[in-house]
Short mmCIF file of C-alpha atoms in Angstrom, two decimals:
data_model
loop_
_atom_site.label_atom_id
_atom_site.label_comp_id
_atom_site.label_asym_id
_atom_site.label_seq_id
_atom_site.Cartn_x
_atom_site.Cartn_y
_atom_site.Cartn_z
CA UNK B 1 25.95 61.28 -18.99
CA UNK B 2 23.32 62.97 -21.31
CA UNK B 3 23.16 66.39 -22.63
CA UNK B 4 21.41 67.81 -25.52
CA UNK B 5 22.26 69.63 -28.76
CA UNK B 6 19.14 71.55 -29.56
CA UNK B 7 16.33 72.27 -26.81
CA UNK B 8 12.98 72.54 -27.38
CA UNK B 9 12.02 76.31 -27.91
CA UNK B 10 10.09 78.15 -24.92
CA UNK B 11 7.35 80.10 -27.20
CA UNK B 12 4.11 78.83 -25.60
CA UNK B 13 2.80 81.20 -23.39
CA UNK B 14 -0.37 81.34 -25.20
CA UNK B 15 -1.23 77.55 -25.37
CA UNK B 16 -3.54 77.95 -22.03
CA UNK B 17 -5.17 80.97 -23.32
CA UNK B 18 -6.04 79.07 -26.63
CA UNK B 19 -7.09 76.51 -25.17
CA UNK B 20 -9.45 78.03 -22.78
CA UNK B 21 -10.83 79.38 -26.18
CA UNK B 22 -11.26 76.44 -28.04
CA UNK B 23 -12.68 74.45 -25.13
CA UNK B 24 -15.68 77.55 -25.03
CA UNK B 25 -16.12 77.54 -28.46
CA UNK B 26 -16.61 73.83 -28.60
CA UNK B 27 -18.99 73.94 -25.92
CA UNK B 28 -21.02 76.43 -27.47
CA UNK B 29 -21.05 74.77 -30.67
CA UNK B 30 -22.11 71.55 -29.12
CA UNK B 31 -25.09 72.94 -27.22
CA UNK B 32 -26.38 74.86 -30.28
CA UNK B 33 -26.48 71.42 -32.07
CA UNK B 34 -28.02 69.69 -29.56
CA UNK B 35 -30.52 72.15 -29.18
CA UNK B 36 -31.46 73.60 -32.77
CA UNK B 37 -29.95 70.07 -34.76
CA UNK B 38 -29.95 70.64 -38.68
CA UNK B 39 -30.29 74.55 -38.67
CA UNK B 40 -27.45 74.79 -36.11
CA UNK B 41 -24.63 71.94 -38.20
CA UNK B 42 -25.94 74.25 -41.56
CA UNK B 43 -25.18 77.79 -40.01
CA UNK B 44 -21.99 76.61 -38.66
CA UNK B 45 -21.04 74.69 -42.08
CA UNK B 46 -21.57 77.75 -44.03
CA UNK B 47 -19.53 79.95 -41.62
CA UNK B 48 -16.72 77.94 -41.26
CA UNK B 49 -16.49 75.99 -44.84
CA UNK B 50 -18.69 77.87 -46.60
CA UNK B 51 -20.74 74.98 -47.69
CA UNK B 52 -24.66 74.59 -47.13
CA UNK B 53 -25.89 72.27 -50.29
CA UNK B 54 -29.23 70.72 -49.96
CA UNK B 55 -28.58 67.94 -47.99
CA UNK B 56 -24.80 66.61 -46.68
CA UNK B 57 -25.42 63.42 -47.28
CA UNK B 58 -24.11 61.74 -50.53
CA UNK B 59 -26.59 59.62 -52.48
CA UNK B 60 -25.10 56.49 -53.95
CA UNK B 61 -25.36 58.30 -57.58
CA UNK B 62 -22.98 61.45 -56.15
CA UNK B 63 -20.40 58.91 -54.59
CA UNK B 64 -19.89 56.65 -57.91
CA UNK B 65 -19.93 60.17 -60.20
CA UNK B 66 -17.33 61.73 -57.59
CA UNK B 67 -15.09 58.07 -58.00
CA UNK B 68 -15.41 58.47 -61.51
CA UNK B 69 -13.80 61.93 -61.90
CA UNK B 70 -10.70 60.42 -59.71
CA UNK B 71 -7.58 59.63 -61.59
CA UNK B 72 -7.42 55.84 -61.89
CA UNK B 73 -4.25 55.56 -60.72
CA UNK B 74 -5.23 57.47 -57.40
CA UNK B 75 -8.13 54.51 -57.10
CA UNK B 76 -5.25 51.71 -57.87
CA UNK B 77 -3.48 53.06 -54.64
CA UNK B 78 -6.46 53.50 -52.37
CA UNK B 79 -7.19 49.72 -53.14
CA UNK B 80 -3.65 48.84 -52.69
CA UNK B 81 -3.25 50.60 -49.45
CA UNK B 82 -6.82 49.07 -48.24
CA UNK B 83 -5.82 45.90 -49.11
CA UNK B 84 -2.82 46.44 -46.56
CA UNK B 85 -5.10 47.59 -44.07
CA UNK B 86 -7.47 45.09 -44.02
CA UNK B 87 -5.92 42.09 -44.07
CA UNK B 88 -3.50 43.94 -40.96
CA UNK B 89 -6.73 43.96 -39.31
CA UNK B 90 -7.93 40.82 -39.67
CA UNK B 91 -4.98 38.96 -38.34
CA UNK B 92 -5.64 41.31 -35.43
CA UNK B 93 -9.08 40.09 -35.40
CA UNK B 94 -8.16 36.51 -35.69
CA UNK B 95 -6.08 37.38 -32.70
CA UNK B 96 -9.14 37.81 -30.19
CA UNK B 97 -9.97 34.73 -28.84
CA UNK B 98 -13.67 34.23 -27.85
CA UNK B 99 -14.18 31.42 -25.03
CA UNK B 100 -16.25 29.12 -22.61
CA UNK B 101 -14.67 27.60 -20.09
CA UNK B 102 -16.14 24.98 -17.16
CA UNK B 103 -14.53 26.39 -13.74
CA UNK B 104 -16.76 23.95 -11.33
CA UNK B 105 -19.29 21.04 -12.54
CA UNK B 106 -22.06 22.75 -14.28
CA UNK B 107 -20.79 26.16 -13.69
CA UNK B 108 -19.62 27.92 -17.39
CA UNK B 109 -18.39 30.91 -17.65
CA UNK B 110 -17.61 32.93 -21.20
CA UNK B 111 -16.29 35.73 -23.10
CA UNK B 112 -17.37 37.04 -26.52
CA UNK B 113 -16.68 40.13 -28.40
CA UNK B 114 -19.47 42.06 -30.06
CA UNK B 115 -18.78 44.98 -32.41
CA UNK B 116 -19.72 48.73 -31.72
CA UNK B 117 -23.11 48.91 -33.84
CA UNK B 118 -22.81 52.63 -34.96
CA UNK B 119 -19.67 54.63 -35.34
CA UNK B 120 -18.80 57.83 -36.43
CA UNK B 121 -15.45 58.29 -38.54
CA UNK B 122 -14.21 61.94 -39.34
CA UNK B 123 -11.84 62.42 -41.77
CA UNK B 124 -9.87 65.80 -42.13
CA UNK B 125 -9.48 68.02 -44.36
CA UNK B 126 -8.13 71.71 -43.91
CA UNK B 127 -4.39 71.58 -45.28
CA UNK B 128 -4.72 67.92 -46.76
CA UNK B 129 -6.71 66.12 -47.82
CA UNK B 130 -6.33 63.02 -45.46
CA UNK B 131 -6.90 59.74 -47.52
CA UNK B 132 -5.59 57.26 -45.19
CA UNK B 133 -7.74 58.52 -42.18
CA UNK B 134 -10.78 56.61 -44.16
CA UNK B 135 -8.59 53.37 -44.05
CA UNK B 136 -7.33 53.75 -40.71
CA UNK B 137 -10.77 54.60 -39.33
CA UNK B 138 -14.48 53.29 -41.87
CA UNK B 139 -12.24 50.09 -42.86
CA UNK B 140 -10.80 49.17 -39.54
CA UNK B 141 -14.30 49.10 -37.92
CA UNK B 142 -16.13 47.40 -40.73
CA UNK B 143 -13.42 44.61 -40.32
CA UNK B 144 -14.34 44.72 -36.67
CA UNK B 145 -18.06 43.70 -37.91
CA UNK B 146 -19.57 47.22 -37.11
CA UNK B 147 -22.88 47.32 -38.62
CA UNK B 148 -23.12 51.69 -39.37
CA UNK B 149 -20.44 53.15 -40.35
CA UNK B 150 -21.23 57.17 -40.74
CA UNK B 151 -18.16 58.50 -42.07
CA UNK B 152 -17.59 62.36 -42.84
CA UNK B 153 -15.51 64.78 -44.47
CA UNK B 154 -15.27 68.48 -44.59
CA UNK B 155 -14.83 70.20 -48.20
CA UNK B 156 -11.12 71.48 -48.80
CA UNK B 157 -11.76 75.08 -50.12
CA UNK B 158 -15.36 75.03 -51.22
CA UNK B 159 -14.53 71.57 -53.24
CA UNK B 160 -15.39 68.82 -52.88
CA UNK B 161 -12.14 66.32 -51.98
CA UNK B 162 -13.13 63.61 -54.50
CA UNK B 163 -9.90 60.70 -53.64
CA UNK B 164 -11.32 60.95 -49.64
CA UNK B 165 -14.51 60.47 -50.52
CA UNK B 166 -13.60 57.41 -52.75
CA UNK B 167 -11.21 56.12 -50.16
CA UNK B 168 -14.84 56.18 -47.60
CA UNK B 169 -16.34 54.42 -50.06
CA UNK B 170 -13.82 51.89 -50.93
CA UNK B 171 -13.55 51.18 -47.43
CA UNK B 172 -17.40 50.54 -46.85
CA UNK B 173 -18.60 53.20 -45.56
CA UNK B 174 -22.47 52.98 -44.95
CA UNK B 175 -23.07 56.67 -45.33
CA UNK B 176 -20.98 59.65 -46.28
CA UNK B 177 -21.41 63.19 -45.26
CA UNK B 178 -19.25 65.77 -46.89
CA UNK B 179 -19.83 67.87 -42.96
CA UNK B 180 -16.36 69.21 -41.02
CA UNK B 181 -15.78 70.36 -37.83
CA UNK B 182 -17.40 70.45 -34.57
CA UNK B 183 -20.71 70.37 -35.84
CA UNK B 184 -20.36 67.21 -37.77
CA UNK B 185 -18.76 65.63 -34.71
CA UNK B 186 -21.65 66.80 -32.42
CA UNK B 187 -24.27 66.10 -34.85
CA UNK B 188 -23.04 62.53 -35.30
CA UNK B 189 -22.85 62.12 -31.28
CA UNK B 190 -26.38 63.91 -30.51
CA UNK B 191 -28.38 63.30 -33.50
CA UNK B 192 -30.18 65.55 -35.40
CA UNK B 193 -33.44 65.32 -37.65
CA UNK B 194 -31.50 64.31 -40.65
CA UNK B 195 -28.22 62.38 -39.12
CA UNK B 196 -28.77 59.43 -37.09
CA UNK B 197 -26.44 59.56 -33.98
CA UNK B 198 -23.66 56.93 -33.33
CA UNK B 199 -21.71 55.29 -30.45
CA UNK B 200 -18.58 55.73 -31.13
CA UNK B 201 -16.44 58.15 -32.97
CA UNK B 202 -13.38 57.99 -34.67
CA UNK B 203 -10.49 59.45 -36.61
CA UNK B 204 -8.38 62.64 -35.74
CA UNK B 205 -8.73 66.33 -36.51
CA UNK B 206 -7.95 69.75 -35.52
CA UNK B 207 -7.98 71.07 -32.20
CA UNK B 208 -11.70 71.99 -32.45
CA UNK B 209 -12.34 68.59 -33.51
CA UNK B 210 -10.22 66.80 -30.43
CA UNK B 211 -11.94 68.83 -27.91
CA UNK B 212 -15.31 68.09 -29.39
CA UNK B 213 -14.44 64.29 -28.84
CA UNK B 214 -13.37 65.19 -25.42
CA UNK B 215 -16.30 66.54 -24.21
CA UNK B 216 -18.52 64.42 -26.01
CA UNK B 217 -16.91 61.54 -24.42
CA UNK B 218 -19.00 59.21 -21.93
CA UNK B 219 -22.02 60.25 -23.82
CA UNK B 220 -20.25 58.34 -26.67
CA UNK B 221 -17.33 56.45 -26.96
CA UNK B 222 -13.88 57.66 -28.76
CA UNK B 223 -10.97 56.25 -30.08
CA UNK B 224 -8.20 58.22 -28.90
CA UNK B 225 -7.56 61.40 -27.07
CA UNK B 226 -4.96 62.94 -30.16
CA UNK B 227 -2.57 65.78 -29.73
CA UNK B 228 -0.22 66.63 -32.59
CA UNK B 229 1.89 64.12 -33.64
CA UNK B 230 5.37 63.56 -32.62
CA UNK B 231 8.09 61.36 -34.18
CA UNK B 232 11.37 60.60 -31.93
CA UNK B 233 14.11 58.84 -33.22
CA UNK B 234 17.02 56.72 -31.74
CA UNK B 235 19.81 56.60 -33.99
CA UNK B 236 23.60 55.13 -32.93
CA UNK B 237 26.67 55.75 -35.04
CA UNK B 238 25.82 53.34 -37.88
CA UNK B 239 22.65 55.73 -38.85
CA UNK B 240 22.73 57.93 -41.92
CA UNK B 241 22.22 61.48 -40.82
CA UNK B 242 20.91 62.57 -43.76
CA UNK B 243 17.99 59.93 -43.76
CA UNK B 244 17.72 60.79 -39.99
CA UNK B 245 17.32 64.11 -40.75
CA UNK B 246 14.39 63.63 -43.22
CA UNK B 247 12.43 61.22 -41.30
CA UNK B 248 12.48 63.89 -38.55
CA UNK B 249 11.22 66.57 -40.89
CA UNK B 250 8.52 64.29 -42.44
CA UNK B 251 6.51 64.71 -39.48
CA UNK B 252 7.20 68.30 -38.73
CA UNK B 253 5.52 68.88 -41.57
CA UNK B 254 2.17 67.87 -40.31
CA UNK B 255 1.99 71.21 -38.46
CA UNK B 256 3.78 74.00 -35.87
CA UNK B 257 2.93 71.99 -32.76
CA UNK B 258 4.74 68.51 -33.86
CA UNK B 259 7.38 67.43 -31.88
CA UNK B 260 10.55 65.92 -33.44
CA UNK B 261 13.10 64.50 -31.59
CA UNK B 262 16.40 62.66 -31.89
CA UNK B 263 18.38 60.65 -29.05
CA UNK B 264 21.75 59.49 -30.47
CA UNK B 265 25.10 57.77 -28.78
CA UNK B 266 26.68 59.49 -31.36
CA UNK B 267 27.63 63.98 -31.17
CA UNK B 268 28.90 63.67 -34.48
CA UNK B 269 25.91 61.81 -36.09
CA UNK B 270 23.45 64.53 -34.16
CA UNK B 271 25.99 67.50 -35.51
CA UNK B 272 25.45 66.00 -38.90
CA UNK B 273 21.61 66.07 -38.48
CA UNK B 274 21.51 69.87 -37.77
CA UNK B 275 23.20 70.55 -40.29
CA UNK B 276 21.11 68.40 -43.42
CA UNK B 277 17.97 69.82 -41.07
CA UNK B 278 19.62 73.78 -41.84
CA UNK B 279 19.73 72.77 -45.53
CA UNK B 280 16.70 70.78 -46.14
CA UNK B 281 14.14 73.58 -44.36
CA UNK B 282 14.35 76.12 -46.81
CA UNK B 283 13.55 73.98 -49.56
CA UNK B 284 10.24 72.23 -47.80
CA UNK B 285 7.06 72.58 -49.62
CA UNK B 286 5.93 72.00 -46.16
CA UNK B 287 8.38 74.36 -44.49
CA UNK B 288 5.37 76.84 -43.27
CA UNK B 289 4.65 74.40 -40.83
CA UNK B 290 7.61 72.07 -40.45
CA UNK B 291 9.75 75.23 -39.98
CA UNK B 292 8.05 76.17 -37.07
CA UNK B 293 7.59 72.54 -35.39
CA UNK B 294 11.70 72.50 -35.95
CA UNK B 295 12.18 75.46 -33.96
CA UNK B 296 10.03 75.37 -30.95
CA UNK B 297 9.44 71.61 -30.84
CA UNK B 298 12.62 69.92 -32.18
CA UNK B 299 14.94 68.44 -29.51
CA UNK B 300 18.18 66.42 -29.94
CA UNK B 301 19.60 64.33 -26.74
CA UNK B 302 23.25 63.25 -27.29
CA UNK B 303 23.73 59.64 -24.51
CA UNK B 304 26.44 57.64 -23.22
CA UNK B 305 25.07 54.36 -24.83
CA UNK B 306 22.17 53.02 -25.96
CA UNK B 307 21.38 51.64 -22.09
CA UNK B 308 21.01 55.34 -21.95
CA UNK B 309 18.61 55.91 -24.62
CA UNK B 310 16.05 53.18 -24.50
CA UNK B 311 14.79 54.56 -20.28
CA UNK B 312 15.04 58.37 -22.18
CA UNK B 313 12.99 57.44 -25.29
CA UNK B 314 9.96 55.65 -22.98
CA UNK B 315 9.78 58.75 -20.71
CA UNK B 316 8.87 60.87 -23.49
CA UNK B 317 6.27 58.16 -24.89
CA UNK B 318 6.72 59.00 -28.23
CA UNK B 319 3.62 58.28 -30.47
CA UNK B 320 6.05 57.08 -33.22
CA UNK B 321 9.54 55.96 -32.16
CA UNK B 322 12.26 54.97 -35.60
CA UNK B 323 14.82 52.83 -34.30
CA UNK B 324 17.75 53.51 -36.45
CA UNK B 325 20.56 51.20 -34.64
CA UNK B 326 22.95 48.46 -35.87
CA UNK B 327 20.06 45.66 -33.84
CA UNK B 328 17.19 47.53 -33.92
CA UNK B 329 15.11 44.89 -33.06
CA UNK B 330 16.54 45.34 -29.83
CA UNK B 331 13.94 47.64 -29.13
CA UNK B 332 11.45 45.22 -28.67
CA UNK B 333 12.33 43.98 -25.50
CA UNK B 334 14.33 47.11 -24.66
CA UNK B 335 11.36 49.51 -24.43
CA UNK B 336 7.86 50.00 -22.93
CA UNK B 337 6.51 53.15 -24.16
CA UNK B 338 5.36 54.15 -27.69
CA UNK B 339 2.17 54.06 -29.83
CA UNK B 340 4.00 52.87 -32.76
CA UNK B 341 8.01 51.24 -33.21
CA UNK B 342 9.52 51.72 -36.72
CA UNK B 343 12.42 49.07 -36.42
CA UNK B 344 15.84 49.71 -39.34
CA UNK B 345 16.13 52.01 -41.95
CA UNK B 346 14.61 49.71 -44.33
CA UNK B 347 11.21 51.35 -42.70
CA UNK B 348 10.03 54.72 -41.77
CA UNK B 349 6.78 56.61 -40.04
CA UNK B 350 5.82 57.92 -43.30
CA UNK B 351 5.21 53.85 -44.35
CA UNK B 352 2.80 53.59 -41.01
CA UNK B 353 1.05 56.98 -42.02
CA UNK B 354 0.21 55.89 -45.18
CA UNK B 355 0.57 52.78 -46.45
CA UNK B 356 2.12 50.00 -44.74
CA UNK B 357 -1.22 48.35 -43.04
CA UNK B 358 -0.71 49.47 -39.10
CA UNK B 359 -2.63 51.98 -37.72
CA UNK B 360 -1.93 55.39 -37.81
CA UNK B 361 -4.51 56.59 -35.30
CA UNK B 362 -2.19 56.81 -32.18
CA UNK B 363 -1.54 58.15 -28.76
CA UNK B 364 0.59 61.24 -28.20
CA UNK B 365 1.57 63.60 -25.38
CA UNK B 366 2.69 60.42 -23.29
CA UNK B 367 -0.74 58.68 -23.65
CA UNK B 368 1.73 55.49 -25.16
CA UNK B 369 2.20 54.95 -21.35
CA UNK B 370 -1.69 53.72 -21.01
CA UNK B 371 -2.94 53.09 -23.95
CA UNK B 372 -1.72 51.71 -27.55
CA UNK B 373 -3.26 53.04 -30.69
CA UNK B 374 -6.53 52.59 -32.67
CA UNK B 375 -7.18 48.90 -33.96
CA UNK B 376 -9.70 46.59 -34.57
CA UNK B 377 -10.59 45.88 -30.50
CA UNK B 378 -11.69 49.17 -30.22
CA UNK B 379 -14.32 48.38 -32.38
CA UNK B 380 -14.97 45.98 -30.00
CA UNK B 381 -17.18 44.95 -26.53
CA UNK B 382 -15.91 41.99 -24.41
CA UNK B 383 -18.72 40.70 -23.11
CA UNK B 384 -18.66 37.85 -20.31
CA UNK B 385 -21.73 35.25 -19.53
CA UNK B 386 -22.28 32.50 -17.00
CA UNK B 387 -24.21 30.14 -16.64
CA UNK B 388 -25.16 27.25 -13.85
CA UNK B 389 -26.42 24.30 -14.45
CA UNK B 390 -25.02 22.22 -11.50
CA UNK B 391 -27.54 22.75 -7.76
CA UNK B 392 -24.43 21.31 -5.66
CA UNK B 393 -22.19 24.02 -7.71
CA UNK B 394 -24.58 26.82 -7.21
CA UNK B 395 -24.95 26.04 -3.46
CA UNK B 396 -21.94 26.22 -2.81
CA UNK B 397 -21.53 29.94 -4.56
CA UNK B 398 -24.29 30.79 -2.92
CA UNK B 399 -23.00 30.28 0.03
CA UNK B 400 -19.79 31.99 -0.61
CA UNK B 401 -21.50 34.47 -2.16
CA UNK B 402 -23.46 34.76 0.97
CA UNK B 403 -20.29 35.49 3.92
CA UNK B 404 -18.51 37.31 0.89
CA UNK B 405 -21.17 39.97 0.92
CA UNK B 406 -21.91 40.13 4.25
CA UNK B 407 -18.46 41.08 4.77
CA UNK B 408 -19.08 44.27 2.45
CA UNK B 409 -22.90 44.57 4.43
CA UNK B 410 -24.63 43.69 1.16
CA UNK B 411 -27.32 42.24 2.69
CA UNK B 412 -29.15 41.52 -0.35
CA UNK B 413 -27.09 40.13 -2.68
CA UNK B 414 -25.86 38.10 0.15
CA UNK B 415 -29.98 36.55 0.35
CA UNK B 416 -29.57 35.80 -3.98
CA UNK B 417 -27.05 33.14 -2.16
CA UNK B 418 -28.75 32.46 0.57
CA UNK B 419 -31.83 31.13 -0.95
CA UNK B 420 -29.83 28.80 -4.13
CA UNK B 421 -28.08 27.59 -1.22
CA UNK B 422 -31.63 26.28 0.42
CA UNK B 423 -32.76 25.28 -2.91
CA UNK B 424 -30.33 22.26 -2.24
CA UNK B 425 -30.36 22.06 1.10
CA UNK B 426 -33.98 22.38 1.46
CA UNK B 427 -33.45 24.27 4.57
CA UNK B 428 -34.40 27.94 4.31
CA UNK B 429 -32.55 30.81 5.87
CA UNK B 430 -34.28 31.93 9.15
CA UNK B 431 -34.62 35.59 7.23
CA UNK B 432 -36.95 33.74 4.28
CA UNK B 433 -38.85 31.90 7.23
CA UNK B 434 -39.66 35.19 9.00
CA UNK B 435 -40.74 37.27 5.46
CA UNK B 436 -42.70 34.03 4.46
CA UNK B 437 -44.80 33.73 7.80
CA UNK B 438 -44.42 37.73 7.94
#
């Protein structure tokens, strides 16, 4: 028995139309880049940020007279949140296990992981200034050993957004380019005269910017396909509403399209919430846009038990899922689906957002069911070798090798076995006889 409190709001019939228009925008904007490179990123810069200085690139000089004007305290925080970061990532590093491994005599087969050489990192701007995107995204890959790290940021309001570009720098970013929107993303995918292209990109953005990355992808890698983000929260009867009711706002705020839900065992708790939600709105520096992502996008599911809640919370594959039970640890073994769990009151997606060392790069719209979030192994290639050293081991792939792809009519890989095979036998195959006396 499950039934809900509040329902998610029916107010998007125009989300095909818009998208339709963003996806031919992008496209347009893409193809101009490719095609007319620096004029085309300078035109667009100026029309959409109103910013065309001599060159977008930062010189060393610029970045440490930017740092300077940034309040010190701002820089204490940047380091302190780095520091969580990185040393987050490199346990995950230390995590990836590189091996050889003898399968037959003289036959050795391994793995190794090699980093991404050039990537791409946008940071957003538009309503905030997003510091933690530069840890999330330059630091995480230089951790991973990536050699290039281009990392770019548009200006907020003609200005230029001095605590993200120290946060790039802080986080070793190789070059900085203060460049937003779809023409940085295309111009750091294609290349132009003056920006050297990468291989990967990184980092979120606006809708513009996420359907840039889609349609760049293949001809470069990406991180994540993002969507707005969601928060969903499974609270029980020990939960305070009031905190439950905040967390849920927190990520409203990020804009009208975030979904926040709740799934409780508890009416009274969920009543409770509703009604803290009512008071806290009005009050919301943020309420422009967590207002909004309340009404059409905020859903609360009242369950029997919490049997009941853990198979509802993975079918939405929330990108951030608070656990907010008397064992929430329980979750751990209890669910399958999320980018990101947030286990006791004690912690809260606001801590993985900004400061607590995970990753906040994540999958939404039910991407948690494929895919987990960004992290240092995306940074990452797994490459295998082999090698044989052993003729009595190689025959005897080869001749494997030989009735396995004959089976498939591969007639020529099947002769690569053939003839290793008669390199120890020293009989050849009556197809090498006939081509030799041919």
């Amino acid at each position: 028995m499950s039934y809900q409190l509040k329902t998610k709001a029916q107010s998007e019939s125009g989300a095909a139309k818009g998208s339709a228009a963003v996806t031919s925008t992008v496209a347009s904007v893409i193809a101009d880049v490719r095609e007319r490179g620096d004029a085309a990123v300078r035109e667009y810069s100026q029309k959409f940020d109103n910013w065309s200085p001599s060159d977008f690139r930062l010189t060393q000089e610029q970045v440490k007279e930017i740092v300077a004007g940034v309040p010190a305290q701002v820089l204490d925080d940047i380091r302190a949140v780095q520091n969580n970061v990185r040393a987050f990532a490199e346990h995950q590093l230390n995590s990836i296990r590189e091996f050889e491994v003898e399968t037959m005599p003289g036959v050795f087969l391994g793995q190794k992981h090699l980093p991404v050489t050039a990537v791409g990192a946008y940071v957003p701007g538009g309503r905030y200034p997003l510091l933690a995107s530069a840890h999330m995204t330059v630091l995480t890959a230089k951790v991973a050993g990536v050699s290039r790290v281009t990392a770019c940021t548009p200006p907020i309001r003609g200005e230029i957004p001095g605590a993200t570009v120290a946060a790039m720098h802080f986080a070793g970013a190789d070059e900085i380019l203060l460049l937003g929107g779809v023409q940085a993303v295309a111009a750091l995918a294609v290349g132009t005269e003056t920006i050297k292209p990468v291989d990967m990109l990184a980092g979120p953005g606006n809708a513009y910017v996420a359907e840039a990355k889609r349609q760049l992808f293949g001809e470069v890698g990406i991180d994540l396909f993002a969507g707005p983000t969601e928060i969903l929260v499974i609270a029980d009867h020990t939960a305070d509403p009031f905190l439950v009711a905040v967390d849920l706002l927190s990520q409203a705020e990020h804009g009208p399209d975030s979904p926040a839900i709740l799934i409780t065992t508890s009416e009274s708790l969920g009543q409770a919430v509703l009604g803290h939600i009512d008071r806290l709105l009005p009050g919301m520096p943020t309420k422009d846009f967590a207002g909004p992502a309340w009404r059409d996008h905020g859903q609360i599911h009242v369950v029997e038990d919490l049997d009941a809640a853990w198979p509802l919370a993975d079918a939405f594959a929330a990108e951030h899922v608070e656990v907010l039970t008397a064992n929430p640890r329980q979750a751990l073994s209890a669910m399958h689906n999320y980018g990101a769990l947030f286990l006791g009151e004690g912690t809260c997606v606001s801590y993985g957002d900004k400061v607590i060392g995970t990753n906040h790069t994540l999958p939404t719209r039910g991407a948690a069911r494929y895919t987990g979030g960004l992290w240092v192994g995306k940074f990452l290639r797994t490459i295998t070798y082999q090698e044989v050293t052993n003729e009595e081991s190689s025959a005897a792939l080869g001749e494997l090798c030989g009735r396995a792809a004959r089976a498939e009519f591969f007639e020529g890989h099947a002769r690569s076995g053939d003839i290793r095979l008669a390199r120890h036998t020293g009989s050849l195959p009556d197809w090498a006889t006939a081509a030799i006396h041919a």
